[in-house]
Short mmCIF file of C-alpha atoms in Angstrom, two decimals:
data_model
loop_
_atom_site.label_atom_id
_atom_site.label_comp_id
_atom_site.label_asym_id
_atom_site.label_seq_id
_atom_site.Cartn_x
_atom_site.Cartn_y
_atom_site.Cartn_z
CA UNK A 1 22.32 -103.60 1.42
CA UNK A 2 22.45 -103.75 5.21
CA UNK A 3 20.31 -106.38 6.86
CA UNK A 4 18.34 -103.72 8.75
CA UNK A 5 17.34 -102.14 5.43
CA UNK A 6 16.17 -105.50 4.13
CA UNK A 7 14.13 -105.94 7.30
CA UNK A 8 12.45 -102.58 6.90
CA UNK A 9 11.63 -103.28 3.25
CA UNK A 10 10.11 -106.62 4.21
CA UNK A 11 8.05 -105.08 7.02
CA UNK A 12 6.81 -102.35 4.68
CA UNK A 13 5.57 -105.00 2.21
CA UNK A 14 3.83 -107.13 4.85
CA UNK A 15 0.39 -105.57 5.28
CA UNK A 16 -1.23 -107.66 7.99
CA UNK A 17 -2.17 -107.34 11.67
CA UNK A 18 0.75 -109.39 13.07
CA UNK A 19 3.21 -107.09 11.30
CA UNK A 20 1.40 -104.07 12.71
CA UNK A 21 1.79 -105.51 16.19
CA UNK A 22 5.50 -106.17 15.62
CA UNK A 23 6.05 -102.59 14.47
CA UNK A 24 4.03 -101.20 17.38
CA UNK A 25 6.07 -103.20 19.88
CA UNK A 26 9.27 -102.10 18.17
CA UNK A 27 8.21 -98.45 18.35
CA UNK A 28 7.92 -98.64 22.13
CA UNK A 29 11.54 -99.79 22.48
CA UNK A 30 13.25 -98.28 19.43
CA UNK A 31 16.24 -96.01 19.71
CA UNK A 32 15.46 -92.37 18.83
CA UNK A 33 16.95 -92.57 15.32
CA UNK A 34 14.56 -95.40 14.41
CA UNK A 35 11.39 -94.00 15.96
CA UNK A 36 10.58 -91.73 13.02
CA UNK A 37 11.08 -94.54 10.51
CA UNK A 38 8.94 -97.08 12.34
CA UNK A 39 6.21 -94.51 12.96
CA UNK A 40 6.22 -93.65 9.24
CA UNK A 41 5.47 -97.29 8.42
CA UNK A 42 2.61 -97.38 10.91
CA UNK A 43 1.12 -94.12 9.64
CA UNK A 44 0.71 -95.67 6.20
CA UNK A 45 -1.42 -98.48 7.65
CA UNK A 46 -5.12 -98.33 8.44
CA UNK A 47 -5.59 -101.09 11.00
CA UNK A 48 -6.34 -100.66 14.68
CA UNK A 49 -3.16 -102.39 15.84
CA UNK A 50 -0.99 -99.94 13.91
CA UNK A 51 -2.72 -96.87 15.28
CA UNK A 52 -2.86 -98.31 18.78
CA UNK A 53 0.93 -98.41 18.62
CA UNK A 54 1.07 -94.81 17.41
CA UNK A 55 -1.25 -93.63 20.19
CA UNK A 56 0.62 -95.59 22.85
CA UNK A 57 3.88 -93.95 21.82
CA UNK A 58 2.52 -90.55 20.87
CA UNK A 59 5.05 -88.76 23.10
CA UNK A 60 7.90 -90.25 21.07
CA UNK A 61 6.68 -89.15 17.65
CA UNK A 62 8.02 -86.19 15.68
CA UNK A 63 5.71 -83.17 15.65
CA UNK A 64 5.05 -83.65 11.93
CA UNK A 65 3.90 -87.20 12.58
CA UNK A 66 1.67 -86.08 15.45
CA UNK A 67 0.05 -83.59 13.09
CA UNK A 68 -0.54 -86.37 10.54
CA UNK A 69 -2.34 -88.37 13.22
CA UNK A 70 -4.58 -85.41 14.09
CA UNK A 71 -5.69 -85.27 10.46
CA UNK A 72 -7.01 -88.84 10.68
CA UNK A 73 -9.38 -88.63 13.66
CA UNK A 74 -11.23 -91.86 12.87
CA UNK A 75 -8.04 -93.92 12.97
CA UNK A 76 -6.74 -92.03 15.99
CA UNK A 77 -9.95 -92.82 17.89
CA UNK A 78 -9.63 -96.50 17.04
CA UNK A 79 -6.08 -96.36 18.35
CA UNK A 80 -7.19 -94.62 21.54
CA UNK A 81 -9.84 -97.27 22.23
CA UNK A 82 -7.20 -99.99 21.92
CA UNK A 83 -4.26 -98.25 23.62
CA UNK A 84 -6.27 -97.29 26.71
CA UNK A 85 -6.56 -101.02 27.50
CA UNK A 86 -2.79 -101.47 27.45
CA UNK A 87 -1.05 -102.76 30.59
CA UNK A 88 1.58 -100.04 30.05
CA UNK A 89 0.78 -96.87 32.04
CA UNK A 90 2.42 -94.62 29.43
CA UNK A 91 0.20 -96.06 26.70
CA UNK A 92 -2.93 -95.35 28.75
CA UNK A 93 -1.68 -91.89 29.62
CA UNK A 94 -1.04 -91.05 25.97
CA UNK A 95 -4.48 -92.36 24.99
CA UNK A 96 -6.17 -90.09 27.52
CA UNK A 97 -4.06 -87.10 26.48
CA UNK A 98 -5.18 -87.56 22.88
CA UNK A 99 -8.78 -88.07 23.96
CA UNK A 100 -8.62 -84.74 25.75
CA UNK A 101 -7.04 -83.02 22.75
CA UNK A 102 -9.63 -84.52 20.38
CA UNK A 103 -12.84 -84.98 22.42
CA UNK A 104 -15.05 -87.77 21.14
CA UNK A 105 -18.46 -88.33 22.70
CA UNK A 106 -18.47 -92.03 21.78
CA UNK A 107 -15.25 -92.61 23.72
CA UNK A 108 -16.07 -90.47 26.77
CA UNK A 109 -16.96 -93.61 28.72
CA UNK A 110 -13.31 -94.70 28.50
CA UNK A 111 -12.26 -91.63 30.47
CA UNK A 112 -14.96 -92.37 33.08
CA UNK A 113 -13.66 -95.92 33.45
CA UNK A 114 -10.07 -94.70 33.70
CA UNK A 115 -10.97 -92.66 36.79
CA UNK A 116 -10.58 -95.95 38.68
CA UNK A 117 -7.06 -96.58 37.34
CA UNK A 118 -4.47 -97.42 40.06
CA UNK A 119 -2.14 -94.74 38.67
CA UNK A 120 -2.71 -91.21 40.00
CA UNK A 121 -1.26 -89.74 36.79
CA UNK A 122 -3.75 -91.67 34.69
CA UNK A 123 -6.67 -90.68 36.91
CA UNK A 124 -5.61 -87.06 36.45
CA UNK A 125 -5.48 -87.54 32.67
CA UNK A 126 -8.88 -89.24 32.73
CA UNK A 127 -10.43 -86.35 34.66
CA UNK A 128 -9.01 -83.83 32.21
CA UNK A 129 -10.26 -85.82 29.20
CA UNK A 130 -13.75 -86.13 30.72
CA UNK A 131 -13.89 -82.42 31.52
CA UNK A 132 -12.90 -81.66 27.93
CA UNK A 133 -15.68 -83.99 26.76
CA UNK A 134 -18.18 -82.06 28.90
CA UNK A 135 -16.95 -78.80 27.38
CA UNK A 136 -17.31 -80.27 23.88
CA UNK A 137 -20.83 -81.53 24.63
CA UNK A 138 -22.09 -78.02 25.41
CA UNK A 139 -22.14 -77.26 21.68
CA UNK A 140 -22.69 -80.81 20.37
CA UNK A 141 -25.86 -82.41 19.05
CA UNK A 142 -28.34 -84.28 21.23
CA UNK A 143 -26.86 -87.73 20.55
CA UNK A 144 -23.34 -86.65 21.47
CA UNK A 145 -24.55 -84.82 24.55
CA UNK A 146 -26.33 -87.99 25.62
CA UNK A 147 -23.17 -90.07 25.26
CA UNK A 148 -21.10 -87.62 27.29
CA UNK A 149 -23.85 -87.35 29.90
CA UNK A 150 -23.85 -91.14 30.30
CA UNK A 151 -20.09 -91.04 30.98
CA UNK A 152 -20.54 -88.21 33.48
CA UNK A 153 -23.27 -90.14 35.29
CA UNK A 154 -20.82 -92.99 35.71
CA UNK A 155 -18.17 -90.60 37.00
CA UNK A 156 -20.67 -88.98 39.37
CA UNK A 157 -21.62 -92.35 40.87
CA UNK A 158 -17.96 -93.10 41.59
CA UNK A 159 -17.04 -89.63 42.85
CA UNK A 160 -16.41 -90.85 46.40
CA UNK A 161 -13.74 -93.15 44.96
CA UNK A 162 -11.88 -90.77 42.62
CA UNK A 163 -12.73 -87.41 44.23
CA UNK A 164 -11.95 -85.38 41.09
CA UNK A 165 -13.39 -81.89 41.51
CA UNK A 166 -12.92 -81.01 37.84
CA UNK A 167 -15.14 -83.94 36.85
CA UNK A 168 -17.82 -82.87 39.32
CA UNK A 169 -17.75 -79.36 37.88
CA UNK A 170 -18.20 -80.82 34.38
CA UNK A 171 -21.27 -82.68 35.64
CA UNK A 172 -22.84 -79.35 36.61
CA UNK A 173 -22.28 -78.00 33.09
CA UNK A 174 -24.50 -80.78 31.75
CA UNK A 175 -27.05 -80.67 34.57
CA UNK A 176 -29.92 -80.58 32.09
CA UNK A 177 -28.72 -83.81 30.47
CA UNK A 178 -27.97 -85.62 33.72
CA UNK A 179 -31.52 -84.95 34.90
CA UNK A 180 -32.94 -86.08 38.22
CA UNK A 181 -29.99 -88.40 38.84
CA UNK A 182 -27.78 -85.37 39.48
CA UNK A 183 -30.12 -83.90 42.09
CA UNK A 184 -30.52 -87.27 43.77
CA UNK A 185 -26.74 -87.55 44.14
CA UNK A 186 -26.39 -83.95 45.35
CA UNK A 187 -29.06 -84.50 47.99
CA UNK A 188 -27.80 -87.92 49.13
CA UNK A 189 -26.48 -87.45 52.70
CA UNK A 190 -24.23 -90.50 52.29
CA UNK A 191 -22.46 -89.07 49.21
CA UNK A 192 -19.76 -86.38 49.35
CA UNK A 193 -20.57 -84.69 46.06
CA UNK A 194 -23.38 -82.49 47.42
CA UNK A 195 -21.19 -81.06 50.17
CA UNK A 196 -18.32 -80.54 47.71
CA UNK A 197 -20.53 -78.64 45.25
CA UNK A 198 -21.87 -76.42 48.02
CA UNK A 199 -18.30 -75.68 49.12
CA UNK A 200 -16.90 -74.90 45.66
CA UNK A 201 -19.86 -73.45 43.72
CA UNK A 202 -18.71 -69.88 44.29
CA UNK A 203 -15.23 -70.48 42.91
CA UNK A 204 -16.60 -72.48 39.95
CA UNK A 205 -18.53 -69.38 38.89
CA UNK A 206 -18.69 -69.70 35.10
CA UNK A 207 -21.29 -69.04 32.36
CA UNK A 208 -21.30 -72.78 31.68
CA UNK A 209 -23.17 -73.16 34.96
CA UNK A 210 -26.21 -71.28 33.63
CA UNK A 211 -28.39 -74.36 33.11
CA UNK A 212 -27.45 -75.81 36.48
CA UNK A 213 -28.15 -72.55 38.33
CA UNK A 214 -31.58 -72.15 36.74
CA UNK A 215 -32.52 -75.72 37.60
CA UNK A 216 -31.11 -75.25 41.09
CA UNK A 217 -33.59 -72.41 41.65
CA UNK A 218 -36.28 -75.08 41.39
CA UNK A 219 -34.62 -77.13 44.17
CA UNK A 220 -35.39 -75.69 47.63
CA UNK A 221 -32.10 -76.96 49.08
CA UNK A 222 -30.07 -75.36 46.27
CA UNK A 223 -32.03 -72.17 45.67
CA UNK A 224 -30.00 -69.95 48.00
CA UNK A 225 -26.54 -71.00 46.68
CA UNK A 226 -27.73 -70.63 43.08
CA UNK A 227 -29.28 -67.24 43.80
CA UNK A 228 -26.04 -66.03 45.39
CA UNK A 229 -24.13 -66.80 42.18
CA UNK A 230 -26.80 -65.41 39.85
CA UNK A 231 -27.06 -62.20 41.87
CA UNK A 232 -23.36 -61.58 41.13
CA UNK A 233 -23.68 -62.01 37.35
CA UNK A 234 -23.42 -58.89 35.18
CA UNK A 235 -21.15 -59.83 32.27
CA UNK A 236 -22.48 -60.22 28.69
CA UNK A 237 -21.23 -63.82 28.49
CA UNK A 238 -23.29 -64.68 31.56
CA UNK A 239 -26.40 -63.08 30.09
CA UNK A 240 -25.96 -64.95 26.79
CA UNK A 241 -25.53 -68.25 28.65
CA UNK A 242 -28.74 -67.69 30.64
CA UNK A 243 -30.76 -66.66 27.61
CA UNK A 244 -29.57 -69.80 25.80
CA UNK A 245 -31.65 -71.68 28.38
CA UNK A 246 -34.87 -69.78 27.66
CA UNK A 247 -36.71 -73.05 27.04
CA UNK A 248 -36.44 -73.76 30.78
CA UNK A 249 -38.98 -70.98 31.31
CA UNK A 250 -41.59 -73.58 30.42
CA UNK A 251 -40.85 -75.45 33.67
CA UNK A 252 -43.26 -74.25 36.41
CA UNK A 253 -40.69 -75.03 39.11
CA UNK A 254 -38.10 -72.85 37.34
CA UNK A 255 -40.71 -70.11 36.90
CA UNK A 256 -41.33 -70.17 40.65
CA UNK A 257 -37.60 -70.10 41.41
CA UNK A 258 -37.02 -67.08 39.17
CA UNK A 259 -39.40 -65.03 41.29
CA UNK A 260 -36.69 -65.02 43.95
CA UNK A 261 -34.34 -63.06 41.67
CA UNK A 262 -35.31 -59.50 42.58
CA UNK A 263 -34.41 -57.18 39.71
CA UNK A 264 -31.24 -59.17 38.84
CA UNK A 265 -28.17 -57.19 37.84
CA UNK A 266 -27.54 -59.24 34.68
CA UNK A 267 -31.00 -58.39 33.33
CA UNK A 268 -30.69 -54.71 34.16
CA UNK A 269 -27.23 -54.63 32.54
CA UNK A 270 -28.72 -56.15 29.39
CA UNK A 271 -31.48 -53.54 29.33
CA UNK A 272 -28.84 -50.81 29.42
CA UNK A 273 -26.89 -52.29 26.49
CA UNK A 274 -29.56 -53.61 24.12
CA UNK A 275 -27.92 -52.27 20.98
CA UNK A 276 -24.75 -54.27 21.61
CA UNK A 277 -26.60 -57.57 22.13
CA UNK A 278 -27.16 -60.19 19.41
CA UNK A 279 -30.69 -60.12 17.97
CA UNK A 280 -31.36 -63.63 19.29
CA UNK A 281 -30.61 -62.49 22.84
CA UNK A 282 -32.64 -59.28 22.58
CA UNK A 283 -35.61 -61.18 21.23
CA UNK A 284 -35.80 -63.46 24.26
CA UNK A 285 -35.47 -60.89 27.04
CA UNK A 286 -39.21 -60.05 27.19
CA UNK A 287 -39.99 -63.68 28.04
CA UNK A 288 -37.67 -63.46 31.05
CA UNK A 289 -39.23 -60.32 32.50
CA UNK A 290 -42.48 -62.25 32.82
CA UNK A 291 -41.01 -64.55 35.48
CA UNK A 292 -38.22 -62.58 37.18
CA UNK A 293 -38.87 -60.86 40.48
CA UNK A 294 -40.22 -57.57 39.13
CA UNK A 295 -43.48 -56.00 40.14
CA UNK A 296 -46.43 -56.17 37.72
CA UNK A 297 -46.06 -52.46 37.06
CA UNK A 298 -42.32 -52.84 36.30
CA UNK A 299 -43.09 -55.67 33.90
CA UNK A 300 -45.67 -53.68 31.99
CA UNK A 301 -43.40 -50.65 31.73
CA UNK A 302 -40.56 -52.83 30.47
CA UNK A 303 -42.77 -54.47 27.83
CA UNK A 304 -44.00 -51.05 26.70
CA UNK A 305 -40.38 -49.99 26.25
CA UNK A 306 -39.76 -53.13 24.22
CA UNK A 307 -42.62 -52.16 21.90
CA UNK A 308 -41.02 -48.75 21.41
CA UNK A 309 -37.60 -50.15 20.44
CA UNK A 310 -36.50 -50.28 16.78
CA UNK A 311 -35.94 -54.06 16.95
CA UNK A 312 -38.78 -56.23 15.56
CA UNK A 313 -37.61 -59.27 17.53
CA UNK A 314 -38.18 -57.44 20.82
CA UNK A 315 -41.51 -56.05 19.67
CA UNK A 316 -42.82 -59.47 18.66
CA UNK A 317 -41.70 -61.08 21.91
CA UNK A 318 -43.27 -58.29 23.98
CA UNK A 319 -46.58 -58.75 22.16
CA UNK A 320 -46.50 -62.49 22.84
CA UNK A 321 -45.88 -61.88 26.55
CA UNK A 322 -48.64 -59.28 26.77
CA UNK A 323 -51.05 -61.60 24.96
CA UNK A 324 -50.27 -64.33 27.47
CA UNK A 325 -50.79 -62.03 30.45
CA UNK A 326 -54.56 -61.91 29.96
CA UNK A 327 -55.20 -58.89 32.19
CA UNK A 328 -56.93 -55.60 31.48
CA UNK A 329 -53.76 -53.51 31.54
CA UNK A 330 -52.02 -55.77 29.03
CA UNK A 331 -55.10 -55.74 26.79
CA UNK A 332 -55.14 -51.95 26.87
CA UNK A 333 -51.54 -51.85 25.66
CA UNK A 334 -52.39 -54.29 22.87
CA UNK A 335 -55.41 -52.22 21.79
CA UNK A 336 -53.20 -49.16 21.52
CA UNK A 337 -50.58 -51.18 19.61
CA UNK A 338 -53.19 -52.56 17.21
CA UNK A 339 -53.60 -49.07 15.80
CA UNK A 340 -49.97 -49.01 14.65
CA UNK A 341 -48.30 -50.41 11.58
CA UNK A 342 -45.67 -53.13 11.41
CA UNK A 343 -45.57 -56.80 12.38
CA UNK A 344 -46.17 -56.13 16.09
CA UNK A 345 -49.32 -54.11 15.37
CA UNK A 346 -50.51 -56.75 12.91
CA UNK A 347 -50.05 -59.50 15.50
CA UNK A 348 -51.93 -57.41 18.08
CA UNK A 349 -54.84 -57.01 15.65
CA UNK A 350 -54.90 -60.75 14.97
CA UNK A 351 -54.79 -61.51 18.68
CA UNK A 352 -57.62 -59.12 19.57
CA UNK A 353 -59.73 -60.34 16.66
CA UNK A 354 -59.15 -63.91 17.78
CA UNK A 355 -60.22 -63.02 21.31
CA UNK A 356 -63.50 -61.67 19.94
CA UNK A 357 -64.13 -64.85 17.95
CA UNK A 358 -63.35 -67.00 20.96
CA UNK A 359 -65.66 -64.97 23.17
CA UNK A 360 -68.42 -65.36 20.59
CA UNK A 361 -67.81 -69.10 20.56
CA UNK A 362 -68.13 -69.21 24.32
CA UNK A 363 -64.47 -69.69 25.34
CA UNK A 364 -63.54 -68.16 28.68
CA UNK A 365 -60.33 -66.32 29.59
CA UNK A 366 -59.11 -69.57 31.19
CA UNK A 367 -59.38 -71.38 27.87
CA UNK A 368 -62.48 -73.45 28.70
CA UNK A 369 -64.16 -74.91 25.59
CA UNK A 370 -67.50 -73.55 24.29
CA UNK A 371 -70.77 -75.17 25.21
CA UNK A 372 -72.94 -76.75 22.53
CA UNK A 373 -75.34 -73.79 22.52
CA UNK A 374 -72.56 -71.21 22.04
CA UNK A 375 -70.49 -72.99 19.39
CA UNK A 376 -70.06 -71.05 16.17
CA UNK A 377 -69.89 -72.20 12.60
CA UNK A 378 -67.93 -75.36 11.66
CA UNK A 379 -65.41 -73.17 9.86
CA UNK A 380 -64.76 -71.06 12.96
CA UNK A 381 -64.45 -74.09 15.22
CA UNK A 382 -62.16 -75.92 12.79
CA UNK A 383 -59.98 -72.84 12.51
CA UNK A 384 -59.40 -72.65 16.25
CA UNK A 385 -58.74 -76.34 16.54
CA UNK A 386 -55.79 -75.79 14.26
#
């Protein structure tokens, strides 16, 4: 048996970290005919050193071996975390390429740190990986979003050093998660990022900006640029992205900003294509008409149309909005609705009955509590406390 075969057999039997490191170093310098064999040995190992070697030399592996790595994401991530610290530029570049292909919120900070790498190629790879992490975070859970947001905050603070526009765009996608820190940076006259966003916002036009644009309406300095983009939106994907942020309607500053959107095209387009919309989108539209820049008469007519649609989700939402309006016209609509069957009519009856009980207890339209002399029975009071 040739000595090289004996060596390979010995290396295959030695299952320890030093052997992993030997094989990883050999993989970086092996001739093409030996790359597949060395990589096969490393793929059978489960230690960080072995997978760091595989990540560092990912570009040299056969496609079948690359696919095997992708099926072991936990080991690949361990390899990425180790390989990105390598003094070899190609190792760091491969690590970032894999991190972009397989976004991992826990490792997003590595891409943010790599934005300060002396190599322009690696900074480019880091920016791509971080942008991919931002894209991944849009549909991730709260913990993962928080981890990606922390990496983006770091990248935002160092924007003047790396100047990566794609990273800055990714920061806007997660504006809700970055919070006040984003607006502080965008309004800082000593930082470039605010001027860059103002210059490129139009060309970055994308449904992923929905959260940023709604929050920007609440910022006087950013209201006009955000309104310009929102006024151009008509596509279904843009509508769905906005409606996904319906919870922002609870922010008084956002409510005020929405008043500046006068009969927006995206809302009117949705009204003309209700049947084609998902039920979850249809059911939230009535809440938006309450705050958008329509007249009171237009709002009431729209809500009446919602009550006449065949979709229960729109009917229920319209009743909720009318109940919250608290004006005579809205009450008149609810009284008429209370005479009808179905869940919307039932809710209207409950609401009107509750109003009568509250009035008897001494509550005012503004929700002020009853006085001692007007309080009803303990059962009635306990029921409304719930």
